[in-house]
mmCIF file of C-alpha atoms in Angstrom:
data_model
loop_
_atom_site.group_PDB
_atom_site.id
_atom_site.type_symbol
_atom_site.label_atom_id
_atom_site.label_comp_id
_atom_site.label_asym_id
_atom_site.label_seq_id
_atom_site.Cartn_x
_atom_site.Cartn_y
_atom_site.Cartn_z
ATOM 1 C CA GLN A 1 -3.492 -16.702 16.830
ATOM 2 C CA VAL A 2 -5.515 -13.323 16.525
ATOM 3 C CA GLN A 3 -5.875 -12.261 12.844
ATOM 4 C CA LEU A 4 -7.978 -10.150 10.524
ATOM 5 C CA VAL A 5 -7.262 -11.178 6.846
ATOM 6 C CA GLN A 6 -8.850 -8.224 4.209
ATOM 7 C CA SER A 7 -10.700 -8.531 0.638
ATOM 8 C CA GLY A 8 -8.017 -7.712 -2.352
ATOM 9 C CA ALA A 9 -6.940 -3.953 -4.151
ATOM 10 C CA GLU A 10 -10.240 -2.286 -5.994
ATOM 11 C CA VAL A 11 -10.083 0.283 -8.654
ATOM 12 C CA LYS A 12 -13.866 1.855 -9.296
ATOM 13 C CA LYS A 13 -14.518 4.910 -11.080
ATOM 14 C CA PRO A 14 -15.102 8.361 -9.470
ATOM 15 C CA GLY A 15 -19.766 8.362 -8.491
ATOM 16 C CA ALA A 16 -18.904 4.128 -7.840
ATOM 17 C CA SER A 17 -18.593 1.983 -4.285
ATOM 18 C CA VAL A 18 -16.256 0.547 -3.085
ATOM 19 C CA LYS A 19 -17.262 -2.529 -0.245
ATOM 20 C CA VAL A 20 -13.960 -4.647 1.601
ATOM 21 C CA SER A 21 -14.485 -7.684 3.483
ATOM 22 C CA CYS A 22 -12.354 -7.842 6.402
ATOM 23 C CA LYS A 23 -12.731 -12.097 7.873
ATOM 24 C CA ALA A 24 -11.636 -12.184 11.678
ATOM 25 C CA SER A 25 -10.437 -15.647 12.677
ATOM 26 C CA GLY A 26 -9.024 -16.870 16.103
ATOM 27 C CA TYR A 27 -11.678 -15.439 18.146
ATOM 28 C CA THR A 28 -15.095 -14.447 19.264
ATOM 29 C CA PHE A 29 -15.719 -12.509 16.572
ATOM 30 C CA THR A 30 -19.001 -11.397 18.057
ATOM 31 C CA GLY A 31 -17.625 -10.481 21.406
ATOM 32 C CA TYR A 32 -15.048 -7.814 19.897
ATOM 33 C CA TYR A 33 -15.504 -4.314 17.998
ATOM 34 C CA MET A 34 -14.588 -3.323 15.027
ATOM 35 C CA TYR A 35 -13.218 0.112 13.639
ATOM 36 C CA TRP A 36 -11.552 0.820 9.551
ATOM 37 C CA VAL A 37 -9.124 3.200 9.173
ATOM 38 C CA ARG A 38 -8.411 4.645 6.051
ATOM 39 C CA GLN A 39 -4.988 6.471 5.335
ATOM 40 C CA ALA A 40 -4.289 8.711 2.150
ATOM 41 C CA PRO A 41 -1.037 7.572 0.157
ATOM 42 C CA GLY A 42 1.655 9.306 2.141
ATOM 43 C CA GLN A 43 -0.759 10.720 4.470
ATOM 44 C CA GLY A 44 -1.855 10.236 8.263
ATOM 45 C CA LEU A 45 -4.439 7.599 9.795
ATOM 46 C CA GLU A 46 -7.816 8.271 9.328
ATOM 47 C CA TRP A 47 -11.037 6.756 11.384
ATOM 48 C CA MET A 48 -13.927 6.081 10.075
ATOM 49 C CA GLY A 49 -16.593 4.163 12.526
ATOM 50 C CA TRP A 50 -17.023 1.206 14.519
ATOM 51 C CA ILE A 51 -19.512 -1.781 13.998
ATOM 52 C CA ASN A 52 -20.584 -4.352 16.926
ATOM 53 C CA PRO A 53 -21.014 -7.362 15.668
ATOM 54 C CA LYS A 54 -22.636 -8.662 18.175
ATOM 55 C CA ASN A 55 -26.126 -6.461 17.465
ATOM 56 C CA GLY A 56 -24.677 -4.934 14.328
ATOM 57 C CA ASP A 57 -24.398 -1.483 15.686
ATOM 58 C CA THR A 58 -22.279 2.032 13.862
ATOM 59 C CA GLU A 59 -21.223 4.326 14.292
ATOM 60 C CA TYR A 60 -19.532 6.354 11.596
ATOM 61 C CA ALA A 61 -17.198 9.230 11.879
ATOM 62 C CA GLN A 62 -19.080 12.774 10.760
ATOM 63 C CA LYS A 63 -16.784 13.236 7.661
ATOM 64 C CA PHE A 64 -18.255 9.521 5.999
ATOM 65 C CA GLN A 65 -22.056 10.121 7.540
ATOM 66 C CA GLY A 66 -23.982 9.315 4.853
ATOM 67 C CA ARG A 67 -21.461 7.450 2.763
ATOM 68 C CA VAL A 68 -20.268 5.151 4.295
ATOM 69 C CA THR A 69 -22.208 1.560 5.338
ATOM 70 C CA MET A 70 -20.686 -0.886 8.200
ATOM 71 C CA THR A 71 -22.230 -4.498 8.060
ATOM 72 C CA ARG A 72 -21.181 -8.153 8.986
ATOM 73 C CA ASP A 73 -22.007 -11.932 8.660
ATOM 74 C CA THR A 74 -21.737 -13.665 11.661
ATOM 75 C CA SER A 75 -22.259 -16.703 9.844
ATOM 76 C CA ILE A 76 -18.999 -16.027 7.995
ATOM 77 C CA SER A 77 -17.301 -13.939 10.775
ATOM 78 C CA THR A 78 -16.802 -11.258 8.873
ATOM 79 C CA ALA A 79 -17.248 -7.036 8.775
ATOM 80 C CA TYR A 80 -17.993 -5.184 5.975
ATOM 81 C CA MET A 81 -17.018 -1.613 5.026
ATOM 82 C CA GLU A 82 -18.804 -0.272 1.562
ATOM 83 C CA LEU A 83 -18.192 2.718 0.381
ATOM 84 C CA SER A 84 -20.538 4.910 -2.139
ATOM 85 C CA ARG A 85 -19.994 8.379 -4.595
ATOM 86 C CA LEU A 86 -16.226 7.783 -4.625
ATOM 87 C CA THR A 87 -13.941 10.262 -6.221
ATOM 88 C CA SER A 88 -9.977 10.364 -6.250
ATOM 89 C CA ASP A 89 -10.413 11.662 -2.345
ATOM 90 C CA ASP A 90 -10.473 8.155 -1.042
ATOM 91 C CA THR A 91 -8.377 6.698 -3.215
ATOM 92 C CA ALA A 92 -6.678 4.695 0.023
ATOM 93 C CA MET A 93 -5.434 2.606 2.228
ATOM 94 C CA TYR A 94 -8.720 0.856 4.226
ATOM 95 C CA TYR A 95 -7.822 -1.111 6.959
ATOM 96 C CA CYS A 96 -9.933 -2.492 9.701
ATOM 97 C CA ALA A 97 -8.712 -2.855 12.853
ATOM 98 C CA ARG A 98 -10.689 -5.012 16.094
ATOM 99 C CA ASP A 99 -10.837 -3.408 19.967
ATOM 100 C CA TYR A 100 -8.035 -4.377 22.434
ATOM 101 C CA SER A 101 -10.918 -5.528 24.961
ATOM 102 C CA PRO A 102 -13.930 -7.328 24.584
ATOM 103 C CA GLY A 103 -16.959 -5.786 25.136
ATOM 104 C CA GLY A 104 -18.999 -7.599 27.545
ATOM 105 C CA ASP A 105 -22.234 -8.055 29.133
ATOM 106 C CA TYR A 106 -22.089 -4.267 28.458
ATOM 107 C CA ASP A 107 -20.925 -3.051 25.741
ATOM 108 C CA ILE A 108 -18.089 -1.346 26.305
ATOM 109 C CA LEU A 109 -15.805 0.547 23.544
ATOM 110 C CA THR A 110 -11.496 0.012 24.509
ATOM 111 C CA GLY A 111 -11.213 2.066 21.707
ATOM 112 C CA TYR A 112 -7.986 1.578 20.805
ATOM 113 C CA PHE A 113 -6.663 -0.734 18.462
ATOM 114 C CA PHE A 114 -5.148 -4.446 17.542
ATOM 115 C CA PRO A 115 -4.755 -6.385 15.567
ATOM 116 C CA TRP A 116 -5.321 -4.691 11.982
ATOM 117 C CA GLY A 117 -5.896 -6.316 9.145
ATOM 118 C CA GLN A 118 -3.351 -6.236 6.330
ATOM 119 C CA GLY A 119 -5.470 -3.258 4.481
ATOM 120 C CA THR A 120 -7.269 -2.867 1.091
ATOM 121 C CA LEU A 121 -6.003 -0.737 -1.873
ATOM 122 C CA VAL A 122 -9.022 1.335 -2.786
ATOM 123 C CA THR A 123 -7.781 3.495 -5.806
ATOM 124 C CA VAL A 124 -10.783 5.830 -7.202
ATOM 125 C CA SER A 125 -9.502 7.002 -11.174
ATOM 126 C CA SER A 126 -11.294 7.402 -14.435
ATOM 127 C CA ASP B 1 -13.778 17.668 17.585
ATOM 128 C CA ILE B 2 -10.476 16.455 19.356
ATOM 129 C CA GLN B 3 -6.956 17.783 17.939
ATOM 130 C CA MET B 4 -4.054 16.311 18.107
ATOM 131 C CA THR B 5 -0.695 17.415 16.922
ATOM 132 C CA GLN B 6 3.257 15.527 16.765
ATOM 133 C CA SER B 7 5.981 16.607 16.981
ATOM 134 C CA PRO B 8 8.801 16.631 15.586
ATOM 135 C CA SER B 9 7.074 16.003 12.565
ATOM 136 C CA THR B 10 10.788 14.351 11.504
ATOM 137 C CA LEU B 11 13.150 13.010 13.950
ATOM 138 C CA SER B 12 16.877 12.372 12.628
ATOM 139 C CA ALA B 13 18.967 10.534 15.667
ATOM 140 C CA SER B 14 21.826 7.958 15.268
ATOM 141 C CA ILE B 15 21.343 3.529 16.868
ATOM 142 C CA GLY B 16 22.194 3.843 20.202
ATOM 143 C CA ASP B 17 20.455 7.865 20.593
ATOM 144 C CA ARG B 18 17.792 8.327 23.097
ATOM 145 C CA VAL B 19 14.633 10.510 21.660
ATOM 146 C CA THR B 20 11.653 11.358 22.889
ATOM 147 C CA ILE B 21 7.838 12.162 20.210
ATOM 148 C CA THR B 22 5.987 14.404 22.158
ATOM 149 C CA CYS B 23 1.351 14.828 21.463
ATOM 150 C CA ARG B 24 -0.473 17.439 22.066
ATOM 151 C CA ALA B 25 -4.267 17.705 22.177
ATOM 152 C CA SER B 26 -6.452 20.096 22.151
ATOM 153 C CA GLN B 27 -8.673 19.698 24.691
ATOM 154 C CA THR B 28 -7.839 17.814 27.771
ATOM 155 C CA ILE B 29 -7.896 13.557 27.103
ATOM 156 C CA SER B 30 -6.865 12.160 30.998
ATOM 157 C CA ARG B 31 -4.664 9.453 29.814
ATOM 158 C CA TRP B 32 -6.649 8.056 27.271
ATOM 159 C CA LEU B 33 -3.635 7.570 24.554
ATOM 160 C CA ALA B 34 -2.316 5.103 22.629
ATOM 161 C CA TRP B 35 0.699 5.167 20.682
ATOM 162 C CA TYR B 36 1.246 2.715 17.340
ATOM 163 C CA GLN B 37 4.964 1.734 15.034
ATOM 164 C CA GLN B 38 4.182 1.914 11.058
ATOM 165 C CA LYS B 39 6.848 0.731 8.904
ATOM 166 C CA PRO B 40 6.156 0.983 5.336
ATOM 167 C CA GLY B 41 3.946 -0.594 3.627
ATOM 168 C CA LYS B 42 2.944 -2.007 6.650
ATOM 169 C CA ALA B 43 -0.006 -1.318 9.291
ATOM 170 C CA PRO B 44 0.029 0.381 12.015
ATOM 171 C CA ASN B 45 1.181 -1.494 15.553
ATOM 172 C CA LEU B 46 0.808 -1.402 19.292
ATOM 173 C CA LEU B 47 2.946 0.065 20.980
ATOM 174 C CA ILE B 48 1.194 1.820 24.755
ATOM 175 C CA TYR B 49 -2.027 2.421 25.580
ATOM 176 C CA LYS B 50 -3.429 4.218 28.304
ATOM 177 C CA ALA B 51 -0.781 6.552 27.743
ATOM 178 C CA SER B 52 2.258 4.399 29.768
ATOM 179 C CA SER B 53 0.692 0.885 29.399
ATOM 180 C CA LEU B 54 3.077 -0.872 27.423
ATOM 181 C CA GLU B 55 1.403 -3.894 25.122
ATOM 182 C CA SER B 56 2.859 -7.488 25.595
ATOM 183 C CA GLY B 57 5.987 -8.234 23.439
ATOM 184 C CA VAL B 58 6.710 -4.463 22.833
ATOM 185 C CA PRO B 59 10.421 -3.973 24.380
ATOM 186 C CA LEU B 60 11.068 -1.808 27.411
ATOM 187 C CA ARG B 61 13.062 0.122 26.038
ATOM 188 C CA PHE B 62 9.667 1.937 24.316
ATOM 189 C CA SER B 63 7.896 3.949 26.988
ATOM 190 C CA GLY B 64 5.391 6.331 27.728
ATOM 191 C CA SER B 65 3.763 9.469 29.889
ATOM 192 C CA GLY B 66 1.786 11.665 30.184
ATOM 193 C CA SER B 67 -2.011 13.096 31.259
ATOM 194 C CA GLY B 68 -4.364 16.200 29.705
ATOM 195 C CA THR B 69 -3.335 17.009 26.713
ATOM 196 C CA GLU B 70 0.225 16.325 26.733
ATOM 197 C CA PHE B 71 2.323 13.140 26.401
ATOM 198 C CA THR B 72 5.315 12.051 25.103
ATOM 199 C CA LEU B 73 6.618 8.345 23.566
ATOM 200 C CA THR B 74 10.131 7.941 24.472
ATOM 201 C CA ILE B 75 12.361 5.150 23.349
ATOM 202 C CA SER B 76 15.610 5.004 25.738
ATOM 203 C CA SER B 77 18.495 2.910 22.772
ATOM 204 C CA LEU B 78 16.994 3.478 19.162
ATOM 205 C CA GLN B 79 18.039 -0.267 17.375
ATOM 206 C CA PRO B 80 17.608 -0.720 13.571
ATOM 207 C CA ASP B 81 14.122 -1.923 14.568
ATOM 208 C CA ASP B 82 12.988 1.096 14.863
ATOM 209 C CA PHE B 83 13.283 3.556 11.917
ATOM 210 C CA ALA B 84 9.928 3.863 11.239
ATOM 211 C CA THR B 85 6.627 6.677 12.101
ATOM 212 C CA TYR B 86 5.368 6.563 14.839
ATOM 213 C CA TYR B 87 1.607 8.348 15.771
ATOM 214 C CA CYS B 88 -0.324 8.733 18.903
ATOM 215 C CA GLN B 89 -4.725 8.682 18.971
ATOM 216 C CA GLN B 90 -6.991 9.918 21.757
ATOM 217 C CA TYR B 91 -9.810 7.811 22.040
ATOM 218 C CA ASN B 92 -11.061 9.888 25.070
ATOM 219 C CA ARG B 93 -14.322 11.178 22.881
ATOM 220 C CA GLY B 94 -14.054 9.347 19.701
ATOM 221 C CA TYR B 95 -11.335 8.884 17.476
ATOM 222 C CA THR B 96 -8.287 11.157 16.645
ATOM 223 C CA PHE B 97 -4.433 10.471 15.401
ATOM 224 C CA GLY B 98 -1.906 12.257 15.010
ATOM 225 C CA GLN B 99 0.071 13.462 11.664
ATOM 226 C CA GLY B 100 3.341 10.958 12.334
ATOM 227 C CA THR B 101 6.469 11.724 12.999
ATOM 228 C CA LYS B 102 8.875 9.686 10.943
ATOM 229 C CA LEU B 103 11.569 8.793 12.858
ATOM 230 C CA GLU B 104 15.060 8.889 10.086
ATOM 231 C CA ILE B 105 18.504 7.198 10.435
ATOM 232 C CA LYS B 106 20.407 10.080 10.647
#
């Protein structure tokens, strides 16, 4: 079945960077966009960006531009999200989530997310 | 940016109740709206897309409606498994979530 498995929890100091991985299985990795969404403790959901695993194209939310980098390794069906210059405000659960439908020949985004990874808790603390 | 506002923020209801959650967009989004259910410690799960299309496997007691700027999620008869937090999400331009509605047992 379709599954996204994320890397384990991280504890980082302010100013550091974190790189979270998301390993996909059960479908053609390069056929679907991958999104990243975060959720601060007790708060709502916040879209961070997406990557097209087929060609590496990315789009980032304005809030994270300059601090986030999304990459992928198609040989191991894994997407990555790296966030730099961490502050305590970046303490959150980070999720990867697949686009609902395949992009097809024209790389069309569907825009809603299924399935989701289990989440990776990133804690930023001195 | 398109802002999404859900109401109420918290809803107390009993088993068997019919409940409705409202989601309003700051500008028209046609029917480009999804609903998710999230339980504590778990990732969100897709319930509805394109405002009213039910995701496969989601019970028929869930339904969505609306277009433009106002949308609703209705649960026709609450079951114990439905107590969770619900989020709307627009995907007309960018991707924005509502702040969530926590559905509690009365």
